[in-house]
XYZ file of C-alpha atoms in Angstrom:
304
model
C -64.034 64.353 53.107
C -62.622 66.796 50.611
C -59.613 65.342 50.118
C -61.895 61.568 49.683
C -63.983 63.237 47.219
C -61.238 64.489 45.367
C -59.619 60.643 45.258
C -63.494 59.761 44.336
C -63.158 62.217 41.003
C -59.583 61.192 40.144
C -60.291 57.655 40.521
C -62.460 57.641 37.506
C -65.419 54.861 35.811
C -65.140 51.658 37.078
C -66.226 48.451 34.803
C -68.737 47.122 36.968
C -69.083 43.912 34.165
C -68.906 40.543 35.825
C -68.661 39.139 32.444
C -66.728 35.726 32.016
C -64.583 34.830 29.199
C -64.496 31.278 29.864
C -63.113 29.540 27.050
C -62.134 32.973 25.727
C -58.861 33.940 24.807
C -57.233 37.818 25.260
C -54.053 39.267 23.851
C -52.734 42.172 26.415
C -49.988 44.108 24.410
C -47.286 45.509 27.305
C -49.205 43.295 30.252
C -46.083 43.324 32.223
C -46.789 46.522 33.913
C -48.759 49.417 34.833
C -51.961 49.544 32.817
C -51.618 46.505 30.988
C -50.871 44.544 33.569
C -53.600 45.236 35.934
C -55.302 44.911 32.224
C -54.215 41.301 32.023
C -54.861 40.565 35.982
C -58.661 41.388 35.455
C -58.681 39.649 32.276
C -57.156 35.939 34.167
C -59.991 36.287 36.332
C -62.630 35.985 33.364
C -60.564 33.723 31.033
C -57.288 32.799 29.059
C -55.131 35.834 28.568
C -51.359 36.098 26.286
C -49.055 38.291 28.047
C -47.392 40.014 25.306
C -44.040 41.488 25.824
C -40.470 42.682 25.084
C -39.324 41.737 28.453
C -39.738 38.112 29.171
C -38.086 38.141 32.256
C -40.074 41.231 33.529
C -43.476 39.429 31.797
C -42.914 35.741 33.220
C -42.906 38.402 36.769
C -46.244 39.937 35.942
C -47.508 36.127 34.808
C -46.444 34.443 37.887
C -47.826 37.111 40.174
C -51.174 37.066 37.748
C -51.956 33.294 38.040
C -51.232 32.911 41.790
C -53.599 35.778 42.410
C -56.267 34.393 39.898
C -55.699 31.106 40.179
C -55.718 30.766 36.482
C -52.888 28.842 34.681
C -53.750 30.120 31.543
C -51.540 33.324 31.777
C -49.309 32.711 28.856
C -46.233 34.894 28.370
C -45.061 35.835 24.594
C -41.876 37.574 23.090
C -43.058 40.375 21.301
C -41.054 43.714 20.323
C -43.169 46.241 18.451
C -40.475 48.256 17.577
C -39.336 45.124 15.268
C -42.029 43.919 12.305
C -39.752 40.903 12.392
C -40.523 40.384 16.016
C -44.298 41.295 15.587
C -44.501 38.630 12.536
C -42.634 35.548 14.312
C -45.276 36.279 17.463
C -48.418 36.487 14.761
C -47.015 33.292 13.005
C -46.623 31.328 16.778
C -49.912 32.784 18.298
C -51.633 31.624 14.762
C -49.950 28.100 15.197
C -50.807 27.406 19.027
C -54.113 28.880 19.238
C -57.402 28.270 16.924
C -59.246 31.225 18.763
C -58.907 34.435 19.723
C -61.887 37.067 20.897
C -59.683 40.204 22.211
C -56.757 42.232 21.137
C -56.473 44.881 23.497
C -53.238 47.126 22.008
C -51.784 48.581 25.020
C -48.071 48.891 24.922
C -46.962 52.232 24.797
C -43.540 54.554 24.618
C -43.555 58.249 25.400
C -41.173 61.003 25.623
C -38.539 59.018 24.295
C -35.760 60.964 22.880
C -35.593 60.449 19.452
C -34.708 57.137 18.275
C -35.656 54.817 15.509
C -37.256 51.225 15.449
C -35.506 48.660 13.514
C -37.178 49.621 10.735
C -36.436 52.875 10.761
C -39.384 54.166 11.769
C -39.916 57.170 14.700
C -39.904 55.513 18.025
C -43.443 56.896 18.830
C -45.130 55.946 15.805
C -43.443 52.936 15.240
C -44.230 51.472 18.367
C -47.844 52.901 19.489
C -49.102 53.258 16.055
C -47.635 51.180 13.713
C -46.762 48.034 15.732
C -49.794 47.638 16.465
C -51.381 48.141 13.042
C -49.058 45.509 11.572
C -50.267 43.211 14.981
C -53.982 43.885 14.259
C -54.042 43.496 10.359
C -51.786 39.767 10.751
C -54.242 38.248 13.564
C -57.769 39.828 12.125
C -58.934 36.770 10.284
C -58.584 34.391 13.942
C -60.349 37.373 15.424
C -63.035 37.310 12.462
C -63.472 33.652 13.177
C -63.493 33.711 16.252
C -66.414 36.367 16.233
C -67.998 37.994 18.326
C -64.528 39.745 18.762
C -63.151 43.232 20.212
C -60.032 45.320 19.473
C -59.042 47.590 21.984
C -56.534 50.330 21.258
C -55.265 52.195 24.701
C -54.800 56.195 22.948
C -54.800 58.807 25.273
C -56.312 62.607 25.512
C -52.863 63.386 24.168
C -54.320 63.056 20.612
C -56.028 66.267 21.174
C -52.201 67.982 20.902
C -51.396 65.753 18.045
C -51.862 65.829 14.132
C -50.081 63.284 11.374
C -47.314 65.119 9.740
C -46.919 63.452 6.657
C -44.604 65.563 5.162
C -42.247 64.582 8.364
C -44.001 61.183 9.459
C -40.508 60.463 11.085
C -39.443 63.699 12.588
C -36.076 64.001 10.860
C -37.399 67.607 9.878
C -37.859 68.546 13.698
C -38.749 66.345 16.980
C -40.506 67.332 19.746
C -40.910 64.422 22.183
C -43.856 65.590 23.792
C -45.678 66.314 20.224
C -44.182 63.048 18.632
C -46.167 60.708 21.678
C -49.605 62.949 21.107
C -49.087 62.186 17.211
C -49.000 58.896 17.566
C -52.106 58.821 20.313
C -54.113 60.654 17.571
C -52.952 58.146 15.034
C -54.592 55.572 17.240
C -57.585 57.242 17.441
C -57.900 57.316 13.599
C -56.774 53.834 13.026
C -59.699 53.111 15.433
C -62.197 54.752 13.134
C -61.190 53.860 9.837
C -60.322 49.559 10.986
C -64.212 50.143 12.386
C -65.841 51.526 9.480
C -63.796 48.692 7.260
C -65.303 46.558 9.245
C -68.359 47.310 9.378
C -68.631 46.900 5.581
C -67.344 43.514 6.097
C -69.546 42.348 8.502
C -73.485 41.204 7.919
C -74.337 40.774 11.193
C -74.331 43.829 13.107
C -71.264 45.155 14.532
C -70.013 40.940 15.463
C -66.456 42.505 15.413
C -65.623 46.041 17.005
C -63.056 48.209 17.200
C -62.524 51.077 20.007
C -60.054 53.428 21.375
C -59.715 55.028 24.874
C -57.953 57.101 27.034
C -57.184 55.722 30.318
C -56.386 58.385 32.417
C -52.980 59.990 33.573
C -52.253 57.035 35.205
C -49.402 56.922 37.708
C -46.863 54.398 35.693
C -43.384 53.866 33.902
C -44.640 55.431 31.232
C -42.749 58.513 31.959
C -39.680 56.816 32.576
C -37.567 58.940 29.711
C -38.132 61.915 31.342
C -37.181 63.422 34.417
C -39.100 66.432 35.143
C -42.214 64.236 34.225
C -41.498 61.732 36.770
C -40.675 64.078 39.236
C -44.109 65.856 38.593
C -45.685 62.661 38.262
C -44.685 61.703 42.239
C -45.754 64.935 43.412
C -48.743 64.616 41.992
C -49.487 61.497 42.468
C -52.613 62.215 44.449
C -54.140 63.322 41.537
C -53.084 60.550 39.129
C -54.863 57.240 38.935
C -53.469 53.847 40.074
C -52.910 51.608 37.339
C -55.476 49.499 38.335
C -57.977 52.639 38.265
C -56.610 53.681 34.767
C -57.312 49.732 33.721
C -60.862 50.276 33.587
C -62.073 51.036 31.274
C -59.924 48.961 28.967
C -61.546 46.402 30.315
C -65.034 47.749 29.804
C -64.019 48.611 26.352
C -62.708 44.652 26.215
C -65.454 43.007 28.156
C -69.026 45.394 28.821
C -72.156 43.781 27.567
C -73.831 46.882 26.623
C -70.549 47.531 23.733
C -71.486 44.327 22.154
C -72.285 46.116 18.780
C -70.416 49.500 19.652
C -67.735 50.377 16.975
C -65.264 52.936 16.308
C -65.831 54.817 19.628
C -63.181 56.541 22.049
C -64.002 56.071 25.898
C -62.862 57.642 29.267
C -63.813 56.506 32.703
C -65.882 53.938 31.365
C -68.107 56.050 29.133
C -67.946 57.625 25.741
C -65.368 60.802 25.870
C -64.940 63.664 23.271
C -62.813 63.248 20.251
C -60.999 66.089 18.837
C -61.311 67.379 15.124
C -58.528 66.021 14.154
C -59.283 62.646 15.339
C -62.891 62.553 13.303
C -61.146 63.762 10.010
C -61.961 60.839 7.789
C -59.916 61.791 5.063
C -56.807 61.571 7.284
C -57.683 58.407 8.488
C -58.020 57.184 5.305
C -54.569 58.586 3.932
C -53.006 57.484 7.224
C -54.116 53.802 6.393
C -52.847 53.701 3.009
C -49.199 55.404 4.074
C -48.905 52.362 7.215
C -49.550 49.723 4.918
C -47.139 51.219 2.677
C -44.592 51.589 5.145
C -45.136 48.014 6.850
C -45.158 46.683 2.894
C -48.564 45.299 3.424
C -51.618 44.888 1.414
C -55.032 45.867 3.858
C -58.465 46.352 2.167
């Protein structure tokens, strides 16, 4: 009963939302396993969802498996790389092309502890990938997602951010890396694009909150994410009992992506379904800010 209880605890919020998306259409970045795919499973069984991956072969998997479970055709497998802007801009361009709508961005992919390496464009694997990537994603498919109102973005952080803090002076970590350190970095640089894209919006918008942006944490989630290292992955199966499955750590993406009651919630972090605590670092506004202004000057974009 203990040992059930404990499972109970570990398990975590569930989104208890029978909401449909019918007609809908969801973007799932790095659907083709762990979290995002159990993401992109609950997503088929509301609506249309784009798988969107590096991997194709390792997506069209994920997509087969997804629509003979659901039922649902419309489980659409993309190329995307987020540690390429090339990559990110041919899949904005196609996705802009093929589809006239779309109501939910949930940006999920994810590297950590990678040893240090750069993205194409030369950015720090970490922050290209989990922060920047997905800026550059977000700010070239906004307008279909204004249109296409009422619309959510959903960016996966992680209670990492609380060990993390944007080194400008060493954005890249050619001064020093730390693995570890660069992956909560770029979790707390999530957590402050959240706030700052939300409070942009909400200037935008005259209607209340039509268009939200949240973060969340999902949980230490029993996945590849650990892949690069060793000792992690070896803790990580020892522990396992006390890590959630991936569809337990999907959660409350989804109830960030789908809840009724976060209809005109903005710029909010969750955990296990309801709202969690955000460190001080991750409510500094004037970081956020500054942290805006240096992506788009990195990804040589203009973002008001």
């Amino acid at each position: 009963a203990a040992a059930l209880s404990c499972r109970r605890y570990v398990a975590g919020g569930q989104c208890k939302s029978t909401a449909k998306l019918e007609g809908k259409v969801a973007i799932v970045t790095g659907a083709n396993t762990g979290i995002g795919k159990e993401t992109a499973r609950d997503l088929a069984r509301r609506g249309k969802v784009i798988v969107a991956c590096r991997d194709i072969a390792k997506a069209e998997a994920a997509a087969s498996e997804i629509r003979a479970e659901t039922g649902n055709q419309q489980v659409i497998v993309k190329k995307l790389d987020l540690a390429d802007t090339k990559s990110i801009r041919e899949f904005a361009e196609k996705f802009l092309a093929e589809e006239k709508e779309l109501h939910i961005l949930i940006n999920n992919a994810g590297v950590m502890l990678c040893p240090y390496s750069k993205t194409a464009d030369g950015f720090e694997m970490h922050l290209g990938v989990n922060h920047l990537g997905h800026f550059l994603l977000t700010f070239l498919l906004l307008e279909r997602l204004k249109q296409s109102a009422p619309a959510r973005i959903v960016n996966v952080s992680s209670l990492a951010h609380h060990g993390g803090r944007i080194r400008f002076h060493d954005l890249h970590g050619e001064k020093s890396y730390n693995r570890g350190l660069a992956y909560c970095h770029s979790k707390l640089a999530n957590v402050l694009f959240t706030r700052e894209l939300a409070r942009r919006l909400q200037g935008k918008s005259q209607r209340k909150a039509e268009f939200t942006a949240n973060a969340l944490h999902p949980g230490s989630v029993h996945s590849e994410l650990v892949r690069h290292s060793f000792v992690m992955m070896w803790l990580w199966k020892i522990f396992s009992f006390f890590l959630k499955t991936p569809w337990e750590g999907a959660q409350t993406s989804v109830y960030c992506a789908v809840a009724e009651e976060l209809d005109s919630v903005t710029g909010q972090y969750f955990s296990d379904c309801q709202p969690a605590y955000v460190s001080p670092r991750g409510r500094d506004d004037e970081t956020a800010k500054k942290l805006w202004s240096v992506s788009c000057e990195l990804l040589g974009i203009q973002w008001d």
